[in-house]
Amino acid sequence: MASATSILQIQSRLAPLQTRLIHHPLYAAIQTPAHLRLFMESHVYAVWDFMSLLKSLQSQLTCVTLPWIPTPFPHSRRFINEIVLGEESDVFQGRPISHFELYLEAMEEFGANTTPIRNTLASPSLQLIDAPPAARAFVQSTFHTIHAGSLPAIAAAFTFGREDAIPGIFRALVRDLDARSGNLAKFVWYLERHIEVDGEDHGPLSLRMIEDLCGNDEALWQQAATAAEAAIQARLALWDGILSHIQA
C-alpha cells in the first residue's frame, strides 16, 4: 500500500507538468511539411537517446555478463526485455527494424535532414556538434541521469518522462496531423505504435517497475520523483526549443 501511495504522490506532483506537455503549443504550430521536418530533425535525438536510457535499465535489471546469474525483480527484467525486443527489433511490413531506424527512414521519405544525427552516430565520441541546441541539451540531460542517477532515478526518468508521457504527446500530434500530406506512412505508424504499446501495456508495467525498485525506501522514492520531474522539464524545454525554431 505504501508504494501505491508513493506512485500517486509522484503522479500528483507531475500532473501540472504533464498537462503542460500534453497541451503544449508546439502541436498546433506544426502546420506545414517544413514545420514537421524541423520537428523530426530535433525529435530524432529523443528517439535515439531513449535507447541508451533503456539499455541502461537492461544492463542493471538483467544479467548481460558472463557467467549468467539471475537478477532480482523478475517482473521488471521481463518488462525491460520485452521493451528491448520491440524497440530494437520490432516488425514493420514483415521485416525486423528498430524504431530509431524506422524513424530515420520516415524522415528521409518526408525530406527531413538526417545528416546531423548520422554524423553524431558516426563520430568517434558521439559528438553533438551538429545537433539543434534544444536537442543537444535534451540528450545531455538524459545522459546525466544515466551516468549520475540511481537505478530508481533512471527507471523514473524512463517511466514518467518517456513511457508514461508518450501516449498523450503522440495523440496530440496524430490529432493535428494530416497523414495524407506527403510520405508520412512510416511516421504515422511509428506514432500509432507507441500509442498502442505504451498506452495499453508498457505504461502500467513501468509503474510496477518503480514500485519494485523503490519498495518502502522513502529516499529512493524521493530520487525517483526528482528524476521524473527533471525528465518532463527536459522534454518541455525540447518542445519549447523546437517551437521557437518553427516560429523563427
PDB file of C-alpha atoms in Angstrom:
ATOM      1  CA  MET A   1       0.000   0.000   0.000  1.00  0.00           C
ATOM      2  CA  ALA A   2       2.874   2.380   0.725  1.00  0.00           C
ATOM      3  CA  SER A   3       4.245   2.025  -2.797  1.00  0.00           C
ATOM      4  CA  ALA A   4       0.834   2.673  -4.348  1.00  0.00           C
ATOM      5  CA  THR A   5       0.568   5.825  -2.270  1.00  0.00           C
ATOM      6  CA  SER A   6       4.002   6.935  -3.432  1.00  0.00           C
ATOM      7  CA  ILE A   7       3.093   6.369  -7.092  1.00  0.00           C
ATOM      8  CA  LEU A   8       0.012   8.539  -6.614  1.00  0.00           C
ATOM      9  CA  GLN A   9       2.116  11.199  -4.911  1.00  0.00           C
ATOM     10  CA  ILE A  10       4.554  11.301  -7.824  1.00  0.00           C
ATOM     11  CA  GLN A  11       1.710  11.440 -10.334  1.00  0.00           C
ATOM     12  CA  SER A  12       0.110  14.291  -8.406  1.00  0.00           C
ATOM     13  CA  ARG A  13       3.418  16.163  -8.304  1.00  0.00           C
ATOM     14  CA  LEU A  14       3.888  15.690 -12.045  1.00  0.00           C
ATOM     15  CA  ALA A  15       0.308  16.478 -13.063  1.00  0.00           C
ATOM     16  CA  PRO A  16       0.862  20.209 -13.812  1.00  0.00           C
ATOM     17  CA  LEU A  17       3.932  19.398 -15.930  1.00  0.00           C
ATOM     18  CA  GLN A  18       2.109  16.584 -17.739  1.00  0.00           C
ATOM     19  CA  THR A  19      -0.743  18.965 -18.513  1.00  0.00           C
ATOM     20  CA  ARG A  20       1.673  21.496 -19.975  1.00  0.00           C
ATOM     21  CA  LEU A  21       3.267  18.752 -22.040  1.00  0.00           C
ATOM     22  CA  ILE A  22       0.028  17.368 -23.460  1.00  0.00           C
ATOM     23  CA  HIS A  23      -1.290  20.842 -24.281  1.00  0.00           C
ATOM     24  CA  HIS A  24       1.976  22.330 -25.497  1.00  0.00           C
ATOM     25  CA  PRO A  25       1.507  24.879 -28.327  1.00  0.00           C
ATOM     26  CA  LEU A  26       4.088  23.027 -30.423  1.00  0.00           C
ATOM     27  CA  TYR A  27       1.493  20.565 -31.734  1.00  0.00           C
ATOM     28  CA  ALA A  28      -0.772  23.248 -33.163  1.00  0.00           C
ATOM     29  CA  ALA A  29       2.249  25.078 -34.571  1.00  0.00           C
ATOM     30  CA  ILE A  30       3.116  22.168 -36.876  1.00  0.00           C
ATOM     31  CA  GLN A  31       1.124  23.426 -39.850  1.00  0.00           C
ATOM     32  CA  THR A  32       3.287  22.720 -42.907  1.00  0.00           C
ATOM     33  CA  PRO A  33       5.615  19.968 -44.170  1.00  0.00           C
ATOM     34  CA  ALA A  34       8.550  22.267 -43.413  1.00  0.00           C
ATOM     35  CA  HIS A  35       7.397  22.586 -39.791  1.00  0.00           C
ATOM     36  CA  LEU A  36       7.123  18.825 -39.439  1.00  0.00           C
ATOM     37  CA  ARG A  37      10.610  18.355 -40.888  1.00  0.00           C
ATOM     38  CA  LEU A  38      12.010  20.756 -38.289  1.00  0.00           C
ATOM     39  CA  PHE A  39      10.220  18.815 -35.574  1.00  0.00           C
ATOM     40  CA  MET A  40      11.570  15.479 -36.779  1.00  0.00           C
ATOM     41  CA  GLU A  41      15.133  16.791 -37.110  1.00  0.00           C
ATOM     42  CA  SER A  42      15.168  17.577 -33.372  1.00  0.00           C
ATOM     43  CA  HIS A  43      12.875  14.850 -32.066  1.00  0.00           C
ATOM     44  CA  VAL A  44      15.009  12.132 -33.656  1.00  0.00           C
ATOM     45  CA  TYR A  45      17.582  12.752 -30.942  1.00  0.00           C
ATOM     46  CA  ALA A  46      14.993  11.863 -28.285  1.00  0.00           C
ATOM     47  CA  VAL A  47      14.147   8.711 -30.240  1.00  0.00           C
ATOM     48  CA  TRP A  48      17.851   7.853 -30.308  1.00  0.00           C
ATOM     49  CA  ASP A  49      18.852   8.590 -26.696  1.00  0.00           C
ATOM     50  CA  PHE A  50      15.798   6.693 -25.442  1.00  0.00           C
ATOM     51  CA  MET A  51      17.643   3.516 -26.411  1.00  0.00           C
ATOM     52  CA  SER A  52      20.562   4.401 -24.136  1.00  0.00           C
ATOM     53  CA  LEU A  53      18.140   5.008 -21.271  1.00  0.00           C
ATOM     54  CA  LEU A  54      16.517   1.649 -21.994  1.00  0.00           C
ATOM     55  CA  LYS A  55      19.848  -0.160 -22.296  1.00  0.00           C
ATOM     56  CA  SER A  56      20.996   1.335 -19.003  1.00  0.00           C
ATOM     57  CA  LEU A  57      17.998  -0.283 -17.344  1.00  0.00           C
ATOM     58  CA  GLN A  58      18.586  -3.556 -19.159  1.00  0.00           C
ATOM     59  CA  SER A  59      22.207  -3.655 -18.037  1.00  0.00           C
ATOM     60  CA  GLN A  60      21.190  -3.243 -14.379  1.00  0.00           C
ATOM     61  CA  LEU A  61      17.922  -5.180 -14.220  1.00  0.00           C
ATOM     62  CA  THR A  62      19.011  -8.180 -16.293  1.00  0.00           C
ATOM     63  CA  CYS A  63      22.263 -10.092 -16.483  1.00  0.00           C
ATOM     64  CA  VAL A  64      24.287  -9.237 -19.593  1.00  0.00           C
ATOM     65  CA  THR A  65      27.648 -10.524 -18.338  1.00  0.00           C
ATOM     66  CA  LEU A  66      29.209 -13.962 -18.015  1.00  0.00           C
ATOM     67  CA  PRO A  67      28.594 -16.185 -16.193  1.00  0.00           C
ATOM     68  CA  TRP A  68      24.862 -15.548 -16.168  1.00  0.00           C
ATOM     69  CA  ILE A  69      23.295 -15.053 -12.743  1.00  0.00           C
ATOM     70  CA  PRO A  70      19.571 -14.401 -12.209  1.00  0.00           C
ATOM     71  CA  THR A  71      18.846 -10.886 -11.000  1.00  0.00           C
ATOM     72  CA  PRO A  72      16.148  -9.708  -8.565  1.00  0.00           C
ATOM     73  CA  PHE A  73      12.823  -8.269  -9.702  1.00  0.00           C
ATOM     74  CA  PRO A  74      11.761 -10.867 -12.316  1.00  0.00           C
ATOM     75  CA  HIS A  75       8.707  -8.847 -13.366  1.00  0.00           C
ATOM     76  CA  SER A  76      10.860  -5.809 -14.126  1.00  0.00           C
ATOM     77  CA  ARG A  77      13.519  -7.724 -16.026  1.00  0.00           C
ATOM     78  CA  ARG A  78      10.847  -9.367 -18.196  1.00  0.00           C
ATOM     79  CA  PHE A  79       9.277  -5.963 -18.804  1.00  0.00           C
ATOM     80  CA  ILE A  80      12.580  -4.415 -19.862  1.00  0.00           C
ATOM     81  CA  ASN A  81      13.464  -7.335 -22.119  1.00  0.00           C
ATOM     82  CA  GLU A  82      10.055  -7.043 -23.800  1.00  0.00           C
ATOM     83  CA  ILE A  83      10.636  -3.355 -24.468  1.00  0.00           C
ATOM     84  CA  VAL A  84      14.115  -4.009 -25.844  1.00  0.00           C
ATOM     85  CA  LEU A  85      12.673  -6.611 -28.212  1.00  0.00           C
ATOM     86  CA  GLY A  86      10.092  -4.179 -29.547  1.00  0.00           C
ATOM     87  CA  GLU A  87      12.241  -1.053 -29.650  1.00  0.00           C
ATOM     88  CA  GLU A  88      15.360  -2.688 -31.058  1.00  0.00           C
ATOM     89  CA  SER A  89      13.746  -5.209 -33.417  1.00  0.00           C
ATOM     90  CA  ASP A  90      10.046  -4.548 -33.964  1.00  0.00           C
ATOM     91  CA  VAL A  91       8.422  -5.938 -37.119  1.00  0.00           C
ATOM     92  CA  PHE A  92       7.352  -3.451 -39.778  1.00  0.00           C
ATOM     93  CA  GLN A  93       5.920  -4.782 -43.036  1.00  0.00           C
ATOM     94  CA  GLY A  94       7.421  -8.187 -42.370  1.00  0.00           C
ATOM     95  CA  ARG A  95      10.978  -7.044 -41.578  1.00  0.00           C
ATOM     96  CA  PRO A  96      12.710  -6.529 -38.227  1.00  0.00           C
ATOM     97  CA  ILE A  97      13.803  -2.966 -37.565  1.00  0.00           C
ATOM     98  CA  SER A  98      14.426  -0.726 -34.584  1.00  0.00           C
ATOM     99  CA  HIS A  99      12.079   2.189 -34.020  1.00  0.00           C
ATOM    100  CA  PHE A 100      15.020   4.557 -34.377  1.00  0.00           C
ATOM    101  CA  GLU A 101      15.980   3.167 -37.780  1.00  0.00           C
ATOM    102  CA  LEU A 102      12.357   3.318 -38.875  1.00  0.00           C
ATOM    103  CA  TYR A 103      12.210   6.938 -37.734  1.00  0.00           C
ATOM    104  CA  LEU A 104      15.254   7.716 -39.896  1.00  0.00           C
ATOM    105  CA  GLU A 105      13.551   6.095 -42.867  1.00  0.00           C
ATOM    106  CA  ALA A 106      10.404   8.125 -42.192  1.00  0.00           C
ATOM    107  CA  MET A 107      12.475  11.306 -42.087  1.00  0.00           C
ATOM    108  CA  GLU A 108      14.176  10.539 -45.372  1.00  0.00           C
ATOM    109  CA  GLU A 109      10.899   9.698 -47.116  1.00  0.00           C
ATOM    110  CA  PHE A 110       9.491  13.034 -45.947  1.00  0.00           C
ATOM    111  CA  GLY A 111      12.560  15.015 -46.972  1.00  0.00           C
ATOM    112  CA  ALA A 112      13.876  15.769 -43.477  1.00  0.00           C
ATOM    113  CA  ASN A 113      17.625  16.122 -42.986  1.00  0.00           C
ATOM    114  CA  THR A 114      19.204  13.081 -41.296  1.00  0.00           C
ATOM    115  CA  THR A 115      22.822  14.166 -41.848  1.00  0.00           C
ATOM    116  CA  PRO A 116      23.331  15.704 -38.350  1.00  0.00           C
ATOM    117  CA  ILE A 117      22.092  12.650 -36.446  1.00  0.00           C
ATOM    118  CA  ARG A 118      24.001  10.302 -38.752  1.00  0.00           C
ATOM    119  CA  ASN A 119      27.141  12.381 -38.212  1.00  0.00           C
ATOM    120  CA  THR A 120      26.636  12.020 -34.458  1.00  0.00           C
ATOM    121  CA  LEU A 121      26.410   8.235 -34.749  1.00  0.00           C
ATOM    122  CA  ALA A 122      29.480   8.115 -36.983  1.00  0.00           C
ATOM    123  CA  SER A 123      31.674  10.322 -34.775  1.00  0.00           C
ATOM    124  CA  PRO A 124      34.198   8.550 -32.501  1.00  0.00           C
ATOM    125  CA  SER A 125      32.795  10.016 -29.288  1.00  0.00           C
ATOM    126  CA  LEU A 126      29.215  10.669 -30.417  1.00  0.00           C
ATOM    127  CA  GLN A 127      29.713  14.417 -30.749  1.00  0.00           C
ATOM    128  CA  LEU A 128      26.527  16.504 -30.797  1.00  0.00           C
ATOM    129  CA  ILE A 129      28.057  19.480 -32.606  1.00  0.00           C
ATOM    130  CA  ASP A 130      25.555  19.354 -35.483  1.00  0.00           C
ATOM    131  CA  ALA A 131      22.515  18.770 -33.280  1.00  0.00           C
ATOM    132  CA  PRO A 132      19.976  21.580 -32.817  1.00  0.00           C
ATOM    133  CA  PRO A 133      20.692  23.312 -29.471  1.00  0.00           C
ATOM    134  CA  ALA A 134      17.472  22.146 -27.796  1.00  0.00           C
ATOM    135  CA  ALA A 135      18.087  18.558 -28.892  1.00  0.00           C
ATOM    136  CA  ARG A 136      21.675  18.714 -27.650  1.00  0.00           C
ATOM    137  CA  ALA A 137      20.523  19.914 -24.214  1.00  0.00           C
ATOM    138  CA  PHE A 138      17.915  17.154 -24.071  1.00  0.00           C
ATOM    139  CA  VAL A 139      20.432  14.411 -24.819  1.00  0.00           C
ATOM    140  CA  GLN A 140      22.859  15.827 -22.268  1.00  0.00           C
ATOM    141  CA  SER A 141      20.101  15.756 -19.653  1.00  0.00           C
ATOM    142  CA  THR A 142      19.340  12.119 -20.472  1.00  0.00           C
ATOM    143  CA  PHE A 143      22.960  11.038 -20.185  1.00  0.00           C
ATOM    144  CA  HIS A 144      23.400  12.956 -16.954  1.00  0.00           C
ATOM    145  CA  THR A 145      20.620  10.817 -15.487  1.00  0.00           C
ATOM    146  CA  ILE A 146      22.177   7.656 -16.913  1.00  0.00           C
ATOM    147  CA  HIS A 147      25.644   8.384 -15.517  1.00  0.00           C
ATOM    148  CA  ALA A 148      24.787  10.111 -12.227  1.00  0.00           C
ATOM    149  CA  GLY A 149      21.374   8.789 -11.262  1.00  0.00           C
ATOM    150  CA  SER A 150      20.471   5.806  -9.119  1.00  0.00           C
ATOM    151  CA  LEU A 151      18.626   2.857 -10.657  1.00  0.00           C
ATOM    152  CA  PRO A 152      15.236   4.116  -9.360  1.00  0.00           C
ATOM    153  CA  ALA A 153      16.029   7.568 -10.784  1.00  0.00           C
ATOM    154  CA  ILE A 154      16.820   6.106 -14.216  1.00  0.00           C
ATOM    155  CA  ALA A 155      13.669   3.999 -14.066  1.00  0.00           C
ATOM    156  CA  ALA A 156      11.580   7.028 -13.112  1.00  0.00           C
ATOM    157  CA  ALA A 157      13.006   9.136 -15.940  1.00  0.00           C
ATOM    158  CA  PHE A 158      12.134   6.287 -18.268  1.00  0.00           C
ATOM    159  CA  THR A 159       8.662   5.718 -16.826  1.00  0.00           C
ATOM    160  CA  PHE A 160       7.349   9.222 -16.260  1.00  0.00           C
ATOM    161  CA  GLY A 161       9.499  11.144 -18.729  1.00  0.00           C
ATOM    162  CA  ARG A 162       9.147   8.702 -21.604  1.00  0.00           C
ATOM    163  CA  GLU A 163       6.795   5.728 -21.372  1.00  0.00           C
ATOM    164  CA  ASP A 164       4.107   7.440 -19.276  1.00  0.00           C
ATOM    165  CA  ALA A 165       4.214  10.694 -21.261  1.00  0.00           C
ATOM    166  CA  ILE A 166       4.451   9.371 -24.813  1.00  0.00           C
ATOM    167  CA  PRO A 167       0.818   8.308 -25.447  1.00  0.00           C
ATOM    168  CA  GLY A 168      -0.578  11.734 -24.588  1.00  0.00           C
ATOM    169  CA  ILE A 169       2.100  13.540 -26.563  1.00  0.00           C
ATOM    170  CA  PHE A 170       1.637  11.418 -29.660  1.00  0.00           C
ATOM    171  CA  ARG A 171      -2.144  11.530 -29.517  1.00  0.00           C
ATOM    172  CA  ALA A 172      -1.855  15.305 -29.711  1.00  0.00           C
ATOM    173  CA  LEU A 173       0.441  15.015 -32.726  1.00  0.00           C
ATOM    174  CA  VAL A 174      -1.690  12.465 -34.564  1.00  0.00           C
ATOM    175  CA  ARG A 175      -4.830  14.510 -33.919  1.00  0.00           C
ATOM    176  CA  ASP A 176      -3.389  17.540 -35.709  1.00  0.00           C
ATOM    177  CA  LEU A 177      -1.521  15.658 -38.409  1.00  0.00           C
ATOM    178  CA  ASP A 178      -2.880  15.090 -41.897  1.00  0.00           C
ATOM    179  CA  ALA A 179      -1.476  11.666 -42.683  1.00  0.00           C
ATOM    180  CA  ARG A 180      -2.287  12.135 -46.354  1.00  0.00           C
ATOM    181  CA  SER A 181       0.031  15.108 -46.886  1.00  0.00           C
ATOM    182  CA  GLY A 182       3.367  13.769 -48.060  1.00  0.00           C
ATOM    183  CA  ASN A 183       5.083  10.445 -47.426  1.00  0.00           C
ATOM    184  CA  LEU A 184       4.130  10.040 -43.788  1.00  0.00           C
ATOM    185  CA  ALA A 185       3.041   6.415 -43.624  1.00  0.00           C
ATOM    186  CA  LYS A 186       6.081   5.272 -41.637  1.00  0.00           C
ATOM    187  CA  PHE A 187       5.943   8.264 -39.316  1.00  0.00           C
ATOM    188  CA  VAL A 188       2.255   7.739 -38.563  1.00  0.00           C
ATOM    189  CA  TRP A 189       2.885   4.011 -37.981  1.00  0.00           C
ATOM    190  CA  TYR A 190       5.638   4.937 -35.514  1.00  0.00           C
ATOM    191  CA  LEU A 191       3.314   7.292 -33.631  1.00  0.00           C
ATOM    192  CA  GLU A 192       0.394   4.890 -33.539  1.00  0.00           C
ATOM    193  CA  ARG A 193       2.658   2.011 -32.494  1.00  0.00           C
ATOM    194  CA  HIS A 194       3.746   3.966 -29.418  1.00  0.00           C
ATOM    195  CA  ILE A 195       0.184   4.939 -28.595  1.00  0.00           C
ATOM    196  CA  GLU A 196      -0.812   1.280 -28.766  1.00  0.00           C
ATOM    197  CA  VAL A 197       2.080  -0.250 -26.844  1.00  0.00           C
ATOM    198  CA  ASP A 198       2.980   2.484 -24.364  1.00  0.00           C
ATOM    199  CA  GLY A 199      -0.572   3.430 -23.507  1.00  0.00           C
ATOM    200  CA  GLU A 200      -2.044  -0.039 -23.147  1.00  0.00           C
ATOM    201  CA  ASP A 201       0.857  -2.179 -21.931  1.00  0.00           C
ATOM    202  CA  HIS A 202       4.183  -0.567 -21.147  1.00  0.00           C
ATOM    203  CA  GLY A 203       2.842   2.300 -19.047  1.00  0.00           C
ATOM    204  CA  PRO A 204       1.250   0.137 -16.307  1.00  0.00           C
ATOM    205  CA  LEU A 205       4.202  -2.263 -16.267  1.00  0.00           C
ATOM    206  CA  SER A 206       6.649   0.609 -15.884  1.00  0.00           C
ATOM    207  CA  LEU A 207       4.801   1.715 -12.736  1.00  0.00           C
ATOM    208  CA  ARG A 208       5.229  -1.798 -11.346  1.00  0.00           C
ATOM    209  CA  MET A 209       8.956  -1.468 -12.015  1.00  0.00           C
ATOM    210  CA  ILE A 210       9.135   1.749  -9.950  1.00  0.00           C
ATOM    211  CA  GLU A 211       7.363   0.028  -7.090  1.00  0.00           C
ATOM    212  CA  ASP A 212       9.766  -2.927  -7.277  1.00  0.00           C
ATOM    213  CA  LEU A 213      12.849  -0.728  -7.203  1.00  0.00           C
ATOM    214  CA  CYS A 214      11.772   1.766  -4.537  1.00  0.00           C
ATOM    215  CA  GLY A 215       9.919  -0.559  -2.181  1.00  0.00           C
ATOM    216  CA  ASN A 216       9.381   1.191   1.141  1.00  0.00           C
ATOM    217  CA  ASP A 217      12.532   3.322   0.986  1.00  0.00           C
ATOM    218  CA  GLU A 218      11.491   6.961   1.213  1.00  0.00           C
ATOM    219  CA  ALA A 219      14.879   8.190  -0.048  1.00  0.00           C
ATOM    220  CA  LEU A 220      14.545   6.097  -3.214  1.00  0.00           C
ATOM    221  CA  TRP A 221      11.025   7.386  -3.807  1.00  0.00           C
ATOM    222  CA  GLN A 222      12.336  10.943  -3.493  1.00  0.00           C
ATOM    223  CA  GLN A 223      15.105  10.223  -6.009  1.00  0.00           C
ATOM    224  CA  ALA A 224      12.521   8.779  -8.373  1.00  0.00           C
ATOM    225  CA  ALA A 225      10.240  11.797  -8.029  1.00  0.00           C
ATOM    226  CA  THR A 226      13.057  14.279  -8.609  1.00  0.00           C
ATOM    227  CA  ALA A 227      14.300  12.419 -11.697  1.00  0.00           C
ATOM    228  CA  ALA A 228      10.794  12.129 -13.110  1.00  0.00           C
ATOM    229  CA  GLU A 229      10.226  15.858 -12.724  1.00  0.00           C
ATOM    230  CA  ALA A 230      13.569  16.665 -14.340  1.00  0.00           C
ATOM    231  CA  ALA A 231      12.802  14.373 -17.283  1.00  0.00           C
ATOM    232  CA  ILE A 232       9.499  16.079 -18.045  1.00  0.00           C
ATOM    233  CA  GLN A 233      11.064  19.504 -17.668  1.00  0.00           C
ATOM    234  CA  ALA A 234      13.739  18.452 -20.160  1.00  0.00           C
ATOM    235  CA  ARG A 235      11.021  17.374 -22.600  1.00  0.00           C
ATOM    236  CA  LEU A 236       9.236  20.703 -22.164  1.00  0.00           C
ATOM    237  CA  ALA A 237      12.487  22.529 -22.870  1.00  0.00           C
ATOM    238  CA  LEU A 238      12.955  20.441 -26.030  1.00  0.00           C
ATOM    239  CA  TRP A 239       9.423  21.269 -27.170  1.00  0.00           C
ATOM    240  CA  ASP A 240       9.996  24.977 -26.400  1.00  0.00           C
ATOM    241  CA  GLY A 241      13.177  24.917 -28.480  1.00  0.00           C
ATOM    242  CA  ILE A 242      11.512  23.253 -31.454  1.00  0.00           C
ATOM    243  CA  LEU A 243       8.600  25.682 -31.256  1.00  0.00           C
ATOM    244  CA  SER A 244      10.980  28.653 -31.273  1.00  0.00           C
ATOM    245  CA  HIS A 245      12.752  27.186 -34.299  1.00  0.00           C
ATOM    246  CA  ILE A 246       9.467  26.787 -36.158  1.00  0.00           C
ATOM    247  CA  GLN A 247       8.331  30.312 -35.287  1.00  0.00           C
ATOM    248  CA  ALA A 248      11.660  31.740 -36.397  1.00  0.00           C
TER     249      ALA A 248
END
